[in-house]
JSON list of C-alpha atoms in Angstrom, two decimals:
[
{"chain": "A", "resi": 1397, "resn": "MET", "atom": "CA", "xyz": [23.54, -9.20, -27.08]},
{"chain": "A", "resi": 1398, "resn": "ALA", "atom": "CA", "xyz": [26.72, -7.67, -25.66]},
{"chain": "A", "resi": 1399, "resn": "GLY", "atom": "CA", "xyz": [24.61, -5.38, -23.48]},
{"chain": "A", "resi": 1400, "resn": "THR", "atom": "CA", "xyz": [22.81, -8.40, -22.08]},
{"chain": "A", "resi": 1401, "resn": "ARG", "atom": "CA", "xyz": [26.05, -10.19, -21.21]},
{"chain": "A", "resi": 1402, "resn": "ALA", "atom": "CA", "xyz": [27.38, -7.05, -19.57]},
{"chain": "A", "resi": 1403, "resn": "ALA", "atom": "CA", "xyz": [24.10, -6.62, -17.67]},
{"chain": "A", "resi": 1404, "resn": "ILE", "atom": "CA", "xyz": [24.37, -10.17, -16.35]},
{"chain": "A", "resi": 1405, "resn": "ARG", "atom": "CA", "xyz": [27.93, -9.52, -15.16]},
{"chain": "A", "resi": 1406, "resn": "TYR", "atom": "CA", "xyz": [26.96, -6.29, -13.42]},
{"chain": "A", "resi": 1407, "resn": "ALA", "atom": "CA", "xyz": [23.91, -7.98, -11.86]},
{"chain": "A", "resi": 1408, "resn": "LYS", "atom": "CA", "xyz": [25.98, -10.89, -10.55]},
{"chain": "A", "resi": 1409, "resn": "ALA", "atom": "CA", "xyz": [28.54, -8.52, -9.09]},
{"chain": "A", "resi": 1410, "resn": "ILE", "atom": "CA", "xyz": [25.98, -6.32, -7.34]},
{"chain": "A", "resi": 1411, "resn": "LEU", "atom": "CA", "xyz": [24.19, -9.43, -6.03]},
{"chain": "A", "resi": 1412, "resn": "ASP", "atom": "CA", "xyz": [27.47, -10.78, -4.60]},
{"chain": "A", "resi": 1413, "resn": "ILE", "atom": "CA", "xyz": [28.14, -7.46, -2.88]},
{"chain": "A", "resi": 1414, "resn": "ALA", "atom": "CA", "xyz": [24.58, -7.20, -1.57]},
{"chain": "A", "resi": 1415, "resn": "GLN", "atom": "CA", "xyz": [24.71, -10.77, -0.24]},
{"chain": "A", "resi": 1416, "resn": "ALA", "atom": "CA", "xyz": [28.01, -10.07, 1.52]},
{"chain": "A", "resi": 1417, "resn": "ASN", "atom": "CA", "xyz": [26.30, -7.09, 3.20]},
{"chain": "A", "resi": 1418, "resn": "ASN", "atom": "CA", "xyz": [23.13, -9.11, 3.98]},
{"chain": "A", "resi": 1419, "resn": "ASN", "atom": "CA", "xyz": [21.18, -6.60, 1.92]},
{"chain": "A", "resi": 1420, "resn": "ALA", "atom": "CA", "xyz": [20.19, -8.55, -1.20]},
{"chain": "A", "resi": 1421, "resn": "ALA", "atom": "CA", "xyz": [16.43, -8.25, -0.60]},
{"chain": "A", "resi": 1422, "resn": "ASN", "atom": "CA", "xyz": [16.57, -4.48, -0.16]},
{"chain": "A", "resi": 1423, "resn": "VAL", "atom": "CA", "xyz": [18.70, -4.10, -3.28]},
{"chain": "A", "resi": 1424, "resn": "ASN", "atom": "CA", "xyz": [16.18, -6.29, -5.12]},
{"chain": "A", "resi": 1425, "resn": "ASN", "atom": "CA", "xyz": [13.47, -3.82, -4.11]},
{"chain": "A", "resi": 1426, "resn": "ASP", "atom": "CA", "xyz": [15.63, -1.04, -5.59]},
{"chain": "A", "resi": 1427, "resn": "MET", "atom": "CA", "xyz": [16.05, -3.00, -8.81]},
{"chain": "A", "resi": 1428, "resn": "LEU", "atom": "CA", "xyz": [12.30, -3.62, -9.03]},
{"chain": "A", "resi": 1429, "resn": "SER", "atom": "CA", "xyz": [11.72, 0.12, -8.55]},
{"chain": "A", "resi": 1430, "resn": "ILE", "atom": "CA", "xyz": [14.25, 0.96, -11.26]},
{"chain": "A", "resi": 1431, "resn": "SER", "atom": "CA", "xyz": [12.77, -1.43, -13.80]},
{"chain": "A", "resi": 1432, "resn": "ALA", "atom": "CA", "xyz": [9.24, -0.24, -12.99]},
{"chain": "A", "resi": 1433, "resn": "ALA", "atom": "CA", "xyz": [10.27, 3.40, -13.34]},
{"chain": "A", "resi": 1434, "resn": "VAL", "atom": "CA", "xyz": [11.97, 2.79, -16.70]},
{"chain": "A", "resi": 1435, "resn": "LYS", "atom": "CA", "xyz": [8.99, 0.78, -17.93]},
{"chain": "A", "resi": 1436, "resn": "GLU", "atom": "CA", "xyz": [6.48, 3.45, -16.89]},
{"chain": "A", "resi": 1437, "resn": "SER", "atom": "CA", "xyz": [8.47, 6.50, -17.97]},
{"chain": "A", "resi": 1438, "resn": "ASN", "atom": "CA", "xyz": [9.53, 6.89, -21.59]},
{"chain": "A", "resi": 1439, "resn": "GLU", "atom": "CA", "xyz": [11.30, 10.09, -20.56]},
{"chain": "A", "resi": 1440, "resn": "LEU", "atom": "CA", "xyz": [13.53, 8.21, -18.12]},
{"chain": "A", "resi": 1441, "resn": "LYS", "atom": "CA", "xyz": [14.24, 5.50, -20.68]},
{"chain": "A", "resi": 1442, "resn": "ASP", "atom": "CA", "xyz": [15.11, 8.07, -23.36]},
{"chain": "A", "resi": 1443, "resn": "PHE", "atom": "CA", "xyz": [17.20, 10.02, -20.84]},
{"chain": "A", "resi": 1444, "resn": "LEU", "atom": "CA", "xyz": [19.29, 6.94, -19.97]},
{"chain": "A", "resi": 1445, "resn": "LEU", "atom": "CA", "xyz": [19.72, 5.97, -23.63]},
{"chain": "A", "resi": 1446, "resn": "ASN", "atom": "CA", "xyz": [20.56, 9.48, -24.86]},
{"chain": "A", "resi": 1447, "resn": "PRO", "atom": "CA", "xyz": [24.28, 9.61, -25.72]},
{"chain": "A", "resi": 1448, "resn": "THR", "atom": "CA", "xyz": [24.34, 13.42, -25.76]},
{"chain": "A", "resi": 1449, "resn": "VAL", "atom": "CA", "xyz": [23.48, 13.70, -22.05]},
{"chain": "A", "resi": 1450, "resn": "VAL", "atom": "CA", "xyz": [26.63, 13.86, -19.96]},
{"chain": "A", "resi": 1451, "resn": "SER", "atom": "CA", "xyz": [27.09, 10.84, -17.69]},
{"chain": "A", "resi": 1452, "resn": "SER", "atom": "CA", "xyz": [27.51, 12.99, -14.57]},
{"chain": "A", "resi": 1453, "resn": "VAL", "atom": "CA", "xyz": [24.08, 14.53, -15.25]},
{"chain": "A", "resi": 1454, "resn": "LYS", "atom": "CA", "xyz": [22.61, 11.04, -15.52]},
{"chain": "A", "resi": 1455, "resn": "LEU", "atom": "CA", "xyz": [24.25, 10.07, -12.22]},
{"chain": "A", "resi": 1456, "resn": "ASN", "atom": "CA", "xyz": [22.92, 13.13, -10.41]},
{"chain": "A", "resi": 1457, "resn": "ALA", "atom": "CA", "xyz": [19.44, 12.56, -11.81]},
{"chain": "A", "resi": 1458, "resn": "LEU", "atom": "CA", "xyz": [19.41, 8.90, -10.75]},
{"chain": "A", "resi": 1459, "resn": "LEU", "atom": "CA", "xyz": [20.69, 9.76, -7.28]},
{"chain": "A", "resi": 1460, "resn": "GLU", "atom": "CA", "xyz": [17.87, 12.27, -6.95]},
{"chain": "A", "resi": 1461, "resn": "VAL", "atom": "CA", "xyz": [15.13, 10.05, -8.37]},
{"chain": "A", "resi": 1462, "resn": "PHE", "atom": "CA", "xyz": [16.26, 7.04, -6.33]},
{"chain": "A", "resi": 1463, "resn": "ALA", "atom": "CA", "xyz": [17.39, 8.95, -3.25]},
{"chain": "A", "resi": 1464, "resn": "SER", "atom": "CA", "xyz": [16.19, 6.22, -0.89]},
{"chain": "A", "resi": 1465, "resn": "ALA", "atom": "CA", "xyz": [18.15, 3.51, -2.74]},
{"chain": "A", "resi": 1466, "resn": "GLN", "atom": "CA", "xyz": [20.57, 1.27, -0.88]},
{"chain": "A", "resi": 1467, "resn": "LYS", "atom": "CA", "xyz": [24.28, 2.08, -0.90]},
{"chain": "A", "resi": 1468, "resn": "GLU", "atom": "CA", "xyz": [24.96, -0.91, -3.18]},
{"chain": "A", "resi": 1469, "resn": "THR", "atom": "CA", "xyz": [22.54, 0.49, -5.75]},
{"chain": "A", "resi": 1470, "resn": "LYS", "atom": "CA", "xyz": [24.11, 3.94, -5.52]},
{"chain": "A", "resi": 1471, "resn": "SER", "atom": "CA", "xyz": [27.55, 2.40, -5.98]},
{"chain": "A", "resi": 1472, "resn": "LEU", "atom": "CA", "xyz": [26.20, 0.68, -9.10]},
{"chain": "A", "resi": 1473, "resn": "PHE", "atom": "CA", "xyz": [25.18, 4.10, -10.43]},
{"chain": "A", "resi": 1474, "resn": "GLN", "atom": "CA", "xyz": [28.73, 5.33, -9.73]},
{"chain": "A", "resi": 1475, "resn": "LEU", "atom": "CA", "xyz": [30.22, 2.33, -11.53]},
{"chain": "A", "resi": 1476, "resn": "LEU", "atom": "CA", "xyz": [27.96, 2.92, -14.53]},
{"chain": "A", "resi": 1477, "resn": "LEU", "atom": "CA", "xyz": [29.21, 6.52, -14.58]},
{"chain": "A", "resi": 1478, "resn": "GLU", "atom": "CA", "xyz": [32.84, 5.41, -14.61]},
{"chain": "A", "resi": 1479, "resn": "ASN", "atom": "CA", "xyz": [32.20, 2.89, -17.40]},
{"chain": "A", "resi": 1480, "resn": "LYS", "atom": "CA", "xyz": [29.71, 5.06, -19.32]},
{"chain": "A", "resi": 1481, "resn": "ARG", "atom": "CA", "xyz": [27.11, 2.25, -19.34]},
{"chain": "A", "resi": 1482, "resn": "PHE", "atom": "CA", "xyz": [23.90, 3.90, -18.11]},
{"chain": "A", "resi": 1483, "resn": "GLU", "atom": "CA", "xyz": [22.04, 2.52, -21.13]},
{"chain": "A", "resi": 1484, "resn": "ILE", "atom": "CA", "xyz": [22.07, -0.97, -19.62]},
{"chain": "A", "resi": 1485, "resn": "LEU", "atom": "CA", "xyz": [20.72, 0.03, -16.19]},
{"chain": "A", "resi": 1486, "resn": "ASN", "atom": "CA", "xyz": [17.27, -1.41, -16.87]},
{"chain": "A", "resi": 1487, "resn": "ALA", "atom": "CA", "xyz": [18.75, -4.68, -18.16]},
{"chain": "A", "resi": 1488, "resn": "ILE", "atom": "CA", "xyz": [20.92, -4.90, -15.03]},
{"chain": "A", "resi": 1489, "resn": "ALA", "atom": "CA", "xyz": [17.87, -4.34, -12.81]},
{"chain": "A", "resi": 1490, "resn": "LEU", "atom": "CA", "xyz": [15.91, -7.06, -14.61]},
{"chain": "A", "resi": 1491, "resn": "GLN", "atom": "CA", "xyz": [18.84, -9.51, -14.48]},
{"chain": "A", "resi": 1492, "resn": "TYR", "atom": "CA", "xyz": [19.41, -8.81, -10.79]},
{"chain": "A", "resi": 1493, "resn": "SER", "atom": "CA", "xyz": [15.79, -9.62, -9.97]},
{"chain": "A", "resi": 1494, "resn": "THR", "atom": "CA", "xyz": [15.99, -12.82, -12.01]},
{"chain": "A", "resi": 1495, "resn": "LEU", "atom": "CA", "xyz": [19.19, -13.90, -10.24]},
{"chain": "A", "resi": 1496, "resn": "PHE", "atom": "CA", "xyz": [17.74, -12.97, -6.85]},
{"chain": "A", "resi": 1497, "resn": "ASP", "atom": "CA", "xyz": [14.65, -15.07, -7.54]},
{"chain": "A", "resi": 1498, "resn": "GLU", "atom": "CA", "xyz": [16.77, -18.04, -8.65]},
{"chain": "A", "resi": 1499, "resn": "LEU", "atom": "CA", "xyz": [18.86, -17.73, -5.51]},
{"chain": "A", "resi": 1500, "resn": "ASN", "atom": "CA", "xyz": [15.71, -17.87, -3.38]},
{"chain": "A", "resi": 1501, "resn": "GLY", "atom": "CA", "xyz": [14.08, -20.74, -5.31]},
{"chain": "A", "resi": 1502, "resn": "ILE", "atom": "CA", "xyz": [11.43, -18.59, -6.98]},
{"chain": "A", "resi": 1503, "resn": "GLU", "atom": "CA", "xyz": [10.38, -19.23, -10.56]},
{"chain": "A", "resi": 1504, "resn": "THR", "atom": "CA", "xyz": [8.12, -17.13, -12.73]},
{"chain": "A", "resi": 1505, "resn": "ALA", "atom": "CA", "xyz": [5.45, -18.86, -14.78]},
{"chain": "A", "resi": 1506, "resn": "ILE", "atom": "CA", "xyz": [4.09, -16.85, -17.67]},
{"chain": "A", "resi": 1507, "resn": "VAL", "atom": "CA", "xyz": [0.46, -17.55, -18.53]},
{"chain": "A", "resi": 1508, "resn": "THR", "atom": "CA", "xyz": [-0.80, -16.08, -21.79]},
{"chain": "A", "resi": 1509, "resn": "THR", "atom": "CA", "xyz": [-4.58, -15.86, -22.01]},
{"chain": "A", "resi": 1510, "resn": "ALA", "atom": "CA", "xyz": [-7.06, -14.17, -24.34]},
{"chain": "A", "resi": 1511, "resn": "PHE", "atom": "CA", "xyz": [-8.48, -12.23, -21.36]},
{"chain": "A", "resi": 1512, "resn": "PRO", "atom": "CA", "xyz": [-7.11, -11.06, -18.00]},
{"chain": "A", "resi": 1513, "resn": "ILE", "atom": "CA", "xyz": [-6.76, -13.98, -15.60]},
{"chain": "A", "resi": 1514, "resn": "THR", "atom": "CA", "xyz": [-9.13, -14.08, -12.64]},
{"chain": "A", "resi": 1515, "resn": "VAL", "atom": "CA", "xyz": [-8.03, -14.68, -9.06]},
{"chain": "A", "resi": 1516, "resn": "ASP", "atom": "CA", "xyz": [-9.87, -18.03, -9.03]},
{"chain": "A", "resi": 1517, "resn": "LEU", "atom": "CA", "xyz": [-8.21, -19.18, -12.24]},
{"chain": "A", "resi": 1518, "resn": "GLU", "atom": "CA", "xyz": [-4.83, -17.96, -10.99]},
{"chain": "A", "resi": 1519, "resn": "SER", "atom": "CA", "xyz": [-5.12, -20.08, -7.84]},
{"chain": "A", "resi": 1520, "resn": "LYS", "atom": "CA", "xyz": [-6.09, -23.14, -9.93]},
{"chain": "A", "resi": 1521, "resn": "VAL", "atom": "CA", "xyz": [-3.11, -22.65, -12.24]},
{"chain": "A", "resi": 1522, "resn": "LEU", "atom": "CA", "xyz": [-0.74, -22.21, -9.29]},
{"chain": "A", "resi": 1523, "resn": "ALA", "atom": "CA", "xyz": [-2.11, -25.38, -7.66]},
{"chain": "A", "resi": 1524, "resn": "LYS", "atom": "CA", "xyz": [-1.55, -27.31, -10.90]},
{"chain": "A", "resi": 1525, "resn": "ILE", "atom": "CA", "xyz": [1.99, -25.95, -11.27]},
{"chain": "A", "resi": 1526, "resn": "LYS", "atom": "CA", "xyz": [2.81, -27.01, -7.67]},
{"chain": "A", "resi": 1527, "resn": "GLU", "atom": "CA", "xyz": [2.29, -30.63, -8.79]},
{"chain": "A", "resi": 1528, "resn": "PHE", "atom": "CA", "xyz": [5.19, -30.26, -11.25]},
{"chain": "A", "resi": 1529, "resn": "SER", "atom": "CA", "xyz": [7.56, -27.96, -9.41]},
{"chain": "A", "resi": 1530, "resn": "ASP", "atom": "CA", "xyz": [8.77, -27.79, -5.83]},
{"chain": "A", "resi": 1531, "resn": "LYS", "atom": "CA", "xyz": [9.84, -24.15, -6.21]},
{"chain": "A", "resi": 1532, "resn": "ASN", "atom": "CA", "xyz": [7.87, -21.08, -5.23]},
{"chain": "A", "resi": 1533, "resn": "ILE", "atom": "CA", "xyz": [6.05, -19.91, -8.33]},
{"chain": "A", "resi": 1534, "resn": "THR", "atom": "CA", "xyz": [4.96, -16.39, -9.16]},
{"chain": "A", "resi": 1535, "resn": "LEU", "atom": "CA", "xyz": [2.48, -15.98, -11.96]},
{"chain": "A", "resi": 1536, "resn": "GLN", "atom": "CA", "xyz": [2.73, -13.36, -14.67]},
{"chain": "A", "resi": 1537, "resn": "ASN", "atom": "CA", "xyz": [-0.28, -12.92, -16.96]},
{"chain": "A", "resi": 1538, "resn": "ILE", "atom": "CA", "xyz": [0.05, -11.73, -20.54]},
{"chain": "A", "resi": 1539, "resn": "VAL", "atom": "CA", "xyz": [-3.15, -10.93, -22.38]},
{"chain": "A", "resi": 1540, "resn": "ASP", "atom": "CA", "xyz": [-3.07, -11.82, -26.08]},
{"chain": "A", "resi": 1541, "resn": "PRO", "atom": "CA", "xyz": [-6.49, -11.91, -27.80]},
{"chain": "A", "resi": 1542, "resn": "SER", "atom": "CA", "xyz": [-4.96, -13.62, -30.85]},
{"chain": "A", "resi": 1543, "resn": "ILE", "atom": "CA", "xyz": [-4.87, -16.96, -29.02]},
{"chain": "A", "resi": 1544, "resn": "ILE", "atom": "CA", "xyz": [-8.72, -16.80, -29.10]},
{"chain": "A", "resi": 1545, "resn": "GLY", "atom": "CA", "xyz": [-9.16, -18.89, -25.95]},
{"chain": "A", "resi": 1546, "resn": "GLY", "atom": "CA", "xyz": [-7.41, -21.37, -23.70]},
{"chain": "A", "resi": 1547, "resn": "PHE", "atom": "CA", "xyz": [-3.93, -20.54, -22.43]},
{"chain": "A", "resi": 1548, "resn": "ILE", "atom": "CA", "xyz": [-0.21, -20.89, -23.00]},
{"chain": "A", "resi": 1549, "resn": "LEU", "atom": "CA", "xyz": [1.86, -21.72, -19.92]},
{"chain": "A", "resi": 1550, "resn": "ARG", "atom": "CA", "xyz": [5.62, -21.15, -19.95]},
{"chain": "A", "resi": 1551, "resn": "ILE", "atom": "CA", "xyz": [8.05, -21.95, -17.14]},
{"chain": "A", "resi": 1552, "resn": "LYS", "atom": "CA", "xyz": [11.66, -21.27, -18.10]},
{"chain": "A", "resi": 1553, "resn": "ASP", "atom": "CA", "xyz": [12.21, -23.17, -21.36]},
{"chain": "A", "resi": 1554, "resn": "LYS", "atom": "CA", "xyz": [9.13, -25.41, -21.08]},
{"chain": "A", "resi": 1555, "resn": "GLN", "atom": "CA", "xyz": [5.89, -24.44, -22.72]},
{"chain": "A", "resi": 1556, "resn": "PHE", "atom": "CA", "xyz": [2.42, -25.99, -22.72]},
{"chain": "A", "resi": 1557, "resn": "ASN", "atom": "CA", "xyz": [0.17, -24.59, -25.44]},
{"chain": "A", "resi": 1558, "resn": "ALA", "atom": "CA", "xyz": [-3.54, -25.22, -24.85]},
{"chain": "A", "resi": 1559, "resn": "SER", "atom": "CA", "xyz": [-4.72, -22.26, -26.89]},
{"chain": "A", "resi": 1560, "resn": "VAL", "atom": "CA", "xyz": [-7.62, -22.42, -29.31]},
{"chain": "A", "resi": 1561, "resn": "ALA", "atom": "CA", "xyz": [-5.44, -20.79, -31.98]},
{"chain": "A", "resi": 1562, "resn": "SER", "atom": "CA", "xyz": [-2.87, -23.62, -31.81]},
{"chain": "A", "resi": 1563, "resn": "LYS", "atom": "CA", "xyz": [-5.61, -26.25, -32.01]},
{"chain": "A", "resi": 1564, "resn": "LEU", "atom": "CA", "xyz": [-7.09, -24.50, -35.05]},
{"chain": "A", "resi": 1565, "resn": "GLN", "atom": "CA", "xyz": [-3.62, -24.37, -36.62]},
{"chain": "A", "resi": 1566, "resn": "ALA", "atom": "CA", "xyz": [-3.17, -28.10, -36.00]},
{"chain": "A", "resi": 1567, "resn": "LEU", "atom": "CA", "xyz": [-6.54, -28.83, -37.62]},
{"chain": "A", "resi": 1568, "resn": "LYS", "atom": "CA", "xyz": [-5.66, -26.64, -40.59]},
{"chain": "A", "resi": 1569, "resn": "GLN", "atom": "CA", "xyz": [-2.37, -28.49, -41.02]},
{"chain": "A", "resi": 1570, "resn": "GLU", "atom": "CA", "xyz": [-4.11, -31.86, -40.72]},
{"chain": "A", "resi": 1571, "resn": "PHE", "atom": "CA", "xyz": [-6.67, -30.98, -43.41]},
{"chain": "A", "resi": 1572, "resn": "SER", "atom": "CA", "xyz": [-4.04, -29.60, -45.77]},
{"chain": "A", "resi": 1573, "resn": "ASN", "atom": "CA", "xyz": [-2.16, -32.94, -45.81]}
]
């Protein structure tokens, strides 16, 4: 929890600096690259989390891996070196992207389906969401076969569950009473 709060503070600070330099979008691209790299590479994740690796080695490695990063991103790496907080780099990157999206009126809707969503179904879902929200919506699909069929739609703290599994659970509860 403390790491998350710290990540939010770092993300807000780097966003403020990037906005002042009119470079927030480019820094967001850096943050997306960082989170994608950490997600795809267990070695990078383990490297950042490893307390036995000297912080200066982590800094040099990040500067080499992300050589084309913006100066704001590189200064974040330097700040993480000074504060010995490289373990929260991925959380900072994710928080930055979330804050950047909020700033630009973009919301992410998470659609959980039993199978990968098709382009046709994605466009129908986006059209339906547009009726409820005036923000730009990006769709993220999570495949979970345990819902059997239907879908679960989540936007921020609102959730609409139209899954077959939830309907079966409701029937089970109704028959048990």
